[in-house]
Amino acid sequence: MQNILQLLEVIKPELTFSASRSSGPGGQNVNKVNSRITLSWKVSESALPAEVKEVILKKLQSRITADGELQITVQESRSQLQNKEATIQKLQELLTKAFIPRKVRKPTKPGKAAKQARLQSKKQHSEKKKWRQKPE
C-alpha cells in the first residue's frame, strides 16, 4: 500500500483532469455546472521505471486507449471536488489491483470416484448405442 501511495505521488504531476457536464438529474444546476471529472494519464510517457509501466500496461490494457492513455471518469457527485477525489481514489484502487500477483493454479488430478463415474457413464452410453444397431 505504501508503494502505491509513493507511485501516486510520482505520477500526480502527469495527471490531467478535465471537467464536463454530467448526465442525470440535477435540477436547474445541471446545465450550468461542469461536475463530471475525467482523469487522463499517459502511461506510456510516464516517468515511472520501465518494469512498473510494463506491469500497468499489461494488467490494465482493457482500460487503456490506443494512444496509451488511461482514462477514469466519475460523475457520482454534484461536486467537482468530490468527483476529482473519487477519480484519484479509483486510480489508486486500479493500481493496487494491478500489482497484486496472480495466484498460481495448482494442477489437480481427478479422483478415483470421478474416474469410475466417467467410465460407468461411457459404458452406459455404449450399451445404449449397441441396442440401436440392427441385430445380426
JSON list of C-alpha atoms in Angstrom, two decimals:
[
{"chain": "A", "resi": 1, "resn": "MET", "atom": "CA", "xyz": [0.00, 0.00, 0.00]},
{"chain": "A", "resi": 2, "resn": "GLN", "atom": "CA", "xyz": [2.87, 2.35, 0.83]},
{"chain": "A", "resi": 3, "resn": "ASN", "atom": "CA", "xyz": [4.41, 1.72, -2.60]},
{"chain": "A", "resi": 4, "resn": "ILE", "atom": "CA", "xyz": [1.16, 2.63, -4.34]},
{"chain": "A", "resi": 5, "resn": "LEU", "atom": "CA", "xyz": [0.98, 5.92, -2.43]},
{"chain": "A", "resi": 6, "resn": "GLN", "atom": "CA", "xyz": [4.58, 6.69, -3.44]},
{"chain": "A", "resi": 7, "resn": "LEU", "atom": "CA", "xyz": [3.71, 5.78, -7.02]},
{"chain": "A", "resi": 8, "resn": "LEU", "atom": "CA", "xyz": [0.74, 8.18, -6.91]},
{"chain": "A", "resi": 9, "resn": "GLU", "atom": "CA", "xyz": [2.97, 10.99, -5.66]},
{"chain": "A", "resi": 10, "resn": "VAL", "atom": "CA", "xyz": [5.37, 10.40, -8.57]},
{"chain": "A", "resi": 11, "resn": "ILE", "atom": "CA", "xyz": [2.63, 10.43, -11.22]},
{"chain": "A", "resi": 12, "resn": "LYS", "atom": "CA", "xyz": [0.46, 13.24, -9.76]},
{"chain": "A", "resi": 13, "resn": "PRO", "atom": "CA", "xyz": [2.09, 15.95, -11.94]},
{"chain": "A", "resi": 14, "resn": "GLU", "atom": "CA", "xyz": [1.42, 13.77, -15.02]},
{"chain": "A", "resi": 15, "resn": "LEU", "atom": "CA", "xyz": [-2.33, 13.52, -14.35]},
{"chain": "A", "resi": 16, "resn": "THR", "atom": "CA", "xyz": [-4.65, 15.82, -16.27]},
{"chain": "A", "resi": 17, "resn": "PHE", "atom": "CA", "xyz": [-8.20, 16.50, -15.19]},
{"chain": "A", "resi": 18, "resn": "SER", "atom": "CA", "xyz": [-10.98, 17.77, -17.40]},
{"chain": "A", "resi": 19, "resn": "ALA", "atom": "CA", "xyz": [-14.48, 18.75, -16.39]},
{"chain": "A", "resi": 20, "resn": "SER", "atom": "CA", "xyz": [-17.63, 18.33, -18.43]},
{"chain": "A", "resi": 21, "resn": "ARG", "atom": "CA", "xyz": [-21.36, 18.40, -17.93]},
{"chain": "A", "resi": 22, "resn": "SER", "atom": "CA", "xyz": [-22.65, 15.42, -16.02]},
{"chain": "A", "resi": 23, "resn": "SER", "atom": "CA", "xyz": [-25.67, 13.42, -17.08]},
{"chain": "A", "resi": 24, "resn": "GLY", "atom": "CA", "xyz": [-28.63, 12.61, -14.89]},
{"chain": "A", "resi": 25, "resn": "PRO", "atom": "CA", "xyz": [-30.80, 14.68, -12.57]},
{"chain": "A", "resi": 26, "resn": "GLY", "atom": "CA", "xyz": [-29.52, 17.93, -11.16]},
{"chain": "A", "resi": 27, "resn": "GLY", "atom": "CA", "xyz": [-32.31, 20.42, -11.36]},
{"chain": "A", "resi": 28, "resn": "GLN", "atom": "CA", "xyz": [-31.59, 23.87, -12.74]},
{"chain": "A", "resi": 29, "resn": "ASN", "atom": "CA", "xyz": [-27.89, 23.46, -11.97]},
{"chain": "A", "resi": 30, "resn": "VAL", "atom": "CA", "xyz": [-27.28, 20.55, -14.35]},
{"chain": "A", "resi": 31, "resn": "ASN", "atom": "CA", "xyz": [-26.96, 22.68, -17.48]},
{"chain": "A", "resi": 32, "resn": "LYS", "atom": "CA", "xyz": [-24.64, 25.25, -15.90]},
{"chain": "A", "resi": 33, "resn": "VAL", "atom": "CA", "xyz": [-22.09, 23.26, -13.89]},
{"chain": "A", "resi": 34, "resn": "ASN", "atom": "CA", "xyz": [-19.33, 21.02, -15.21]},
{"chain": "A", "resi": 35, "resn": "SER", "atom": "CA", "xyz": [-19.21, 18.43, -12.44]},
{"chain": "A", "resi": 36, "resn": "ARG", "atom": "CA", "xyz": [-18.13, 15.26, -14.30]},
{"chain": "A", "resi": 37, "resn": "ILE", "atom": "CA", "xyz": [-14.38, 14.78, -13.97]},
{"chain": "A", "resi": 38, "resn": "THR", "atom": "CA", "xyz": [-12.24, 12.77, -16.38]},
{"chain": "A", "resi": 39, "resn": "LEU", "atom": "CA", "xyz": [-8.73, 11.86, -15.27]},
{"chain": "A", "resi": 40, "resn": "SER", "atom": "CA", "xyz": [-6.27, 11.21, -18.09]},
{"chain": "A", "resi": 41, "resn": "TRP", "atom": "CA", "xyz": [-2.79, 9.75, -17.68]},
{"chain": "A", "resi": 42, "resn": "LYS", "atom": "CA", "xyz": [-0.41, 8.83, -20.49]},
{"chain": "A", "resi": 43, "resn": "VAL", "atom": "CA", "xyz": [1.06, 5.65, -19.02]},
{"chain": "A", "resi": 44, "resn": "SER", "atom": "CA", "xyz": [3.46, 5.11, -21.91]},
{"chain": "A", "resi": 45, "resn": "GLU", "atom": "CA", "xyz": [5.02, 8.58, -21.46]},
{"chain": "A", "resi": 46, "resn": "SER", "atom": "CA", "xyz": [5.22, 8.38, -17.67]},
{"chain": "A", "resi": 47, "resn": "ALA", "atom": "CA", "xyz": [8.40, 8.95, -15.65]},
{"chain": "A", "resi": 48, "resn": "LEU", "atom": "CA", "xyz": [7.96, 5.56, -13.96]},
{"chain": "A", "resi": 49, "resn": "PRO", "atom": "CA", "xyz": [10.53, 2.77, -14.33]},
{"chain": "A", "resi": 50, "resn": "ALA", "atom": "CA", "xyz": [10.06, 0.55, -17.39]},
{"chain": "A", "resi": 51, "resn": "GLU", "atom": "CA", "xyz": [9.13, -2.56, -15.34]},
{"chain": "A", "resi": 52, "resn": "VAL", "atom": "CA", "xyz": [6.38, -0.68, -13.47]},
{"chain": "A", "resi": 53, "resn": "LYS", "atom": "CA", "xyz": [4.98, 0.77, -16.71]},
{"chain": "A", "resi": 54, "resn": "GLU", "atom": "CA", "xyz": [5.04, -2.69, -18.29]},
{"chain": "A", "resi": 55, "resn": "VAL", "atom": "CA", "xyz": [3.02, -4.18, -15.42]},
{"chain": "A", "resi": 56, "resn": "ILE", "atom": "CA", "xyz": [0.49, -1.34, -15.56]},
{"chain": "A", "resi": 57, "resn": "LEU", "atom": "CA", "xyz": [0.13, -1.56, -19.35]},
{"chain": "A", "resi": 58, "resn": "LYS", "atom": "CA", "xyz": [-0.30, -5.33, -19.20]},
{"chain": "A", "resi": 59, "resn": "LYS", "atom": "CA", "xyz": [-2.74, -5.54, -16.28]},
{"chain": "A", "resi": 60, "resn": "LEU", "atom": "CA", "xyz": [-4.85, -2.51, -17.24]},
{"chain": "A", "resi": 61, "resn": "GLN", "atom": "CA", "xyz": [-4.77, -2.99, -21.02]},
{"chain": "A", "resi": 62, "resn": "SER", "atom": "CA", "xyz": [-8.57, -3.14, -21.23]},
{"chain": "A", "resi": 63, "resn": "ARG", "atom": "CA", "xyz": [-8.82, 0.34, -19.68]},
{"chain": "A", "resi": 64, "resn": "ILE", "atom": "CA", "xyz": [-6.03, 1.96, -21.71]},
{"chain": "A", "resi": 65, "resn": "THR", "atom": "CA", "xyz": [-6.80, 3.67, -25.02]},
{"chain": "A", "resi": 66, "resn": "ALA", "atom": "CA", "xyz": [-4.93, 3.09, -28.29]},
{"chain": "A", "resi": 67, "resn": "ASP", "atom": "CA", "xyz": [-2.60, 6.04, -27.60]},
{"chain": "A", "resi": 68, "resn": "GLY", "atom": "CA", "xyz": [-1.56, 4.59, -24.22]},
{"chain": "A", "resi": 69, "resn": "GLU", "atom": "CA", "xyz": [-3.80, 6.80, -22.12]},
{"chain": "A", "resi": 70, "resn": "LEU", "atom": "CA", "xyz": [-5.66, 5.63, -19.02]},
{"chain": "A", "resi": 71, "resn": "GLN", "atom": "CA", "xyz": [-8.94, 7.47, -18.56]},
{"chain": "A", "resi": 72, "resn": "ILE", "atom": "CA", "xyz": [-11.15, 7.39, -15.48]},
{"chain": "A", "resi": 73, "resn": "THR", "atom": "CA", "xyz": [-14.46, 9.26, -15.42]},
{"chain": "A", "resi": 74, "resn": "VAL", "atom": "CA", "xyz": [-16.54, 9.96, -12.31]},
{"chain": "A", "resi": 75, "resn": "GLN", "atom": "CA", "xyz": [-19.87, 11.78, -12.14]},
{"chain": "A", "resi": 76, "resn": "GLU", "atom": "CA", "xyz": [-21.28, 10.35, -8.91]},
{"chain": "A", "resi": 77, "resn": "SER", "atom": "CA", "xyz": [-21.42, 13.62, -7.03]},
{"chain": "A", "resi": 78, "resn": "ARG", "atom": "CA", "xyz": [-22.70, 17.08, -7.92]},
{"chain": "A", "resi": 79, "resn": "SER", "atom": "CA", "xyz": [-19.44, 18.48, -6.59]},
{"chain": "A", "resi": 80, "resn": "GLN", "atom": "CA", "xyz": [-16.46, 18.78, -8.90]},
{"chain": "A", "resi": 81, "resn": "LEU", "atom": "CA", "xyz": [-14.03, 18.43, -5.99]},
{"chain": "A", "resi": 82, "resn": "GLN", "atom": "CA", "xyz": [-15.63, 15.22, -4.71]},
{"chain": "A", "resi": 83, "resn": "ASN", "atom": "CA", "xyz": [-15.57, 13.75, -8.21]},
{"chain": "A", "resi": 84, "resn": "LYS", "atom": "CA", "xyz": [-11.89, 14.69, -8.58]},
{"chain": "A", "resi": 85, "resn": "GLU", "atom": "CA", "xyz": [-11.08, 12.95, -5.29]},
{"chain": "A", "resi": 86, "resn": "ALA", "atom": "CA", "xyz": [-13.11, 9.93, -6.44]},
{"chain": "A", "resi": 87, "resn": "THR", "atom": "CA", "xyz": [-11.09, 9.66, -9.68]},
{"chain": "A", "resi": 88, "resn": "ILE", "atom": "CA", "xyz": [-7.84, 9.67, -7.70]},
{"chain": "A", "resi": 89, "resn": "GLN", "atom": "CA", "xyz": [-9.30, 7.02, -5.38]},
{"chain": "A", "resi": 90, "resn": "LYS", "atom": "CA", "xyz": [-10.30, 4.88, -8.40]},
{"chain": "A", "resi": 91, "resn": "LEU", "atom": "CA", "xyz": [-6.82, 5.25, -9.87]},
{"chain": "A", "resi": 92, "resn": "GLN", "atom": "CA", "xyz": [-5.31, 4.14, -6.56]},
{"chain": "A", "resi": 93, "resn": "GLU", "atom": "CA", "xyz": [-7.61, 1.08, -6.49]},
{"chain": "A", "resi": 94, "resn": "LEU", "atom": "CA", "xyz": [-6.73, 0.18, -10.09]},
{"chain": "A", "resi": 95, "resn": "LEU", "atom": "CA", "xyz": [-3.01, 0.44, -9.38]},
{"chain": "A", "resi": 96, "resn": "THR", "atom": "CA", "xyz": [-3.38, -1.62, -6.20]},
{"chain": "A", "resi": 97, "resn": "LYS", "atom": "CA", "xyz": [-5.20, -4.38, -8.12]},
{"chain": "A", "resi": 98, "resn": "ALA", "atom": "CA", "xyz": [-2.62, -4.25, -10.92]},
{"chain": "A", "resi": 99, "resn": "PHE", "atom": "CA", "xyz": [0.24, -5.03, -8.55]},
{"chain": "A", "resi": 100, "resn": "ILE", "atom": "CA", "xyz": [-1.43, -7.92, -6.72]},
{"chain": "A", "resi": 101, "resn": "PRO", "atom": "CA", "xyz": [0.28, -11.07, -8.01]},
{"chain": "A", "resi": 102, "resn": "ARG", "atom": "CA", "xyz": [-1.99, -13.73, -9.51]},
{"chain": "A", "resi": 103, "resn": "LYS", "atom": "CA", "xyz": [-2.31, -16.94, -7.56]},
{"chain": "A", "resi": 104, "resn": "VAL", "atom": "CA", "xyz": [-0.71, -19.88, -9.30]},
{"chain": "A", "resi": 105, "resn": "ARG", "atom": "CA", "xyz": [-3.14, -22.69, -10.07]},
{"chain": "A", "resi": 106, "resn": "LYS", "atom": "CA", "xyz": [-2.15, -26.00, -8.54]},
{"chain": "A", "resi": 107, "resn": "PRO", "atom": "CA", "xyz": [-2.82, -28.70, -11.11]},
{"chain": "A", "resi": 108, "resn": "THR", "atom": "CA", "xyz": [-5.01, -31.47, -9.71]},
{"chain": "A", "resi": 109, "resn": "LYS", "atom": "CA", "xyz": [-5.95, -34.90, -11.00]},
{"chain": "A", "resi": 110, "resn": "PRO", "atom": "CA", "xyz": [-9.43, -36.40, -10.95]},
{"chain": "A", "resi": 111, "resn": "GLY", "atom": "CA", "xyz": [-10.13, -38.68, -8.01]},
{"chain": "A", "resi": 112, "resn": "LYS", "atom": "CA", "xyz": [-10.79, -42.41, -8.16]},
{"chain": "A", "resi": 113, "resn": "ALA", "atom": "CA", "xyz": [-14.57, -41.99, -7.79]},
{"chain": "A", "resi": 114, "resn": "ALA", "atom": "CA", "xyz": [-14.68, -39.44, -10.62]},
{"chain": "A", "resi": 115, "resn": "LYS", "atom": "CA", "xyz": [-12.78, -41.80, -12.92]},
{"chain": "A", "resi": 116, "resn": "GLN", "atom": "CA", "xyz": [-15.13, -44.68, -12.09]},
{"chain": "A", "resi": 117, "resn": "ALA", "atom": "CA", "xyz": [-18.19, -42.49, -12.67]},
{"chain": "A", "resi": 118, "resn": "ARG", "atom": "CA", "xyz": [-16.81, -41.39, -16.06]},
{"chain": "A", "resi": 119, "resn": "LEU", "atom": "CA", "xyz": [-16.12, -44.98, -17.12]},
{"chain": "A", "resi": 120, "resn": "GLN", "atom": "CA", "xyz": [-19.57, -46.10, -15.93]},
{"chain": "A", "resi": 121, "resn": "SER", "atom": "CA", "xyz": [-21.19, -43.28, -17.92]},
{"chain": "A", "resi": 122, "resn": "LYS", "atom": "CA", "xyz": [-19.21, -44.27, -21.03]},
{"chain": "A", "resi": 123, "resn": "LYS", "atom": "CA", "xyz": [-20.24, -47.88, -20.59]},
{"chain": "A", "resi": 124, "resn": "GLN", "atom": "CA", "xyz": [-23.93, -46.97, -20.32]},
{"chain": "A", "resi": 125, "resn": "HIS", "atom": "CA", "xyz": [-23.67, -44.75, -23.40]},
{"chain": "A", "resi": 126, "resn": "SER", "atom": "CA", "xyz": [-22.01, -47.58, -25.31]},
{"chain": "A", "resi": 127, "resn": "GLU", "atom": "CA", "xyz": [-24.77, -50.01, -24.29]},
{"chain": "A", "resi": 128, "resn": "LYS", "atom": "CA", "xyz": [-27.44, -47.57, -25.43]},
{"chain": "A", "resi": 129, "resn": "LYS", "atom": "CA", "xyz": [-25.75, -47.26, -28.85]},
{"chain": "A", "resi": 130, "resn": "LYS", "atom": "CA", "xyz": [-25.37, -51.04, -29.08]},
{"chain": "A", "resi": 131, "resn": "TRP", "atom": "CA", "xyz": [-29.14, -51.54, -28.63]},
{"chain": "A", "resi": 132, "resn": "ARG", "atom": "CA", "xyz": [-29.81, -49.19, -31.56]},
{"chain": "A", "resi": 133, "resn": "GLN", "atom": "CA", "xyz": [-27.88, -51.38, -34.02]},
{"chain": "A", "resi": 134, "resn": "LYS", "atom": "CA", "xyz": [-29.59, -53.90, -36.28]},
{"chain": "A", "resi": 135, "resn": "PRO", "atom": "CA", "xyz": [-29.42, -57.49, -34.98]},
{"chain": "A", "resi": 136, "resn": "GLU", "atom": "CA", "xyz": [-27.09, -59.79, -36.89]}
]
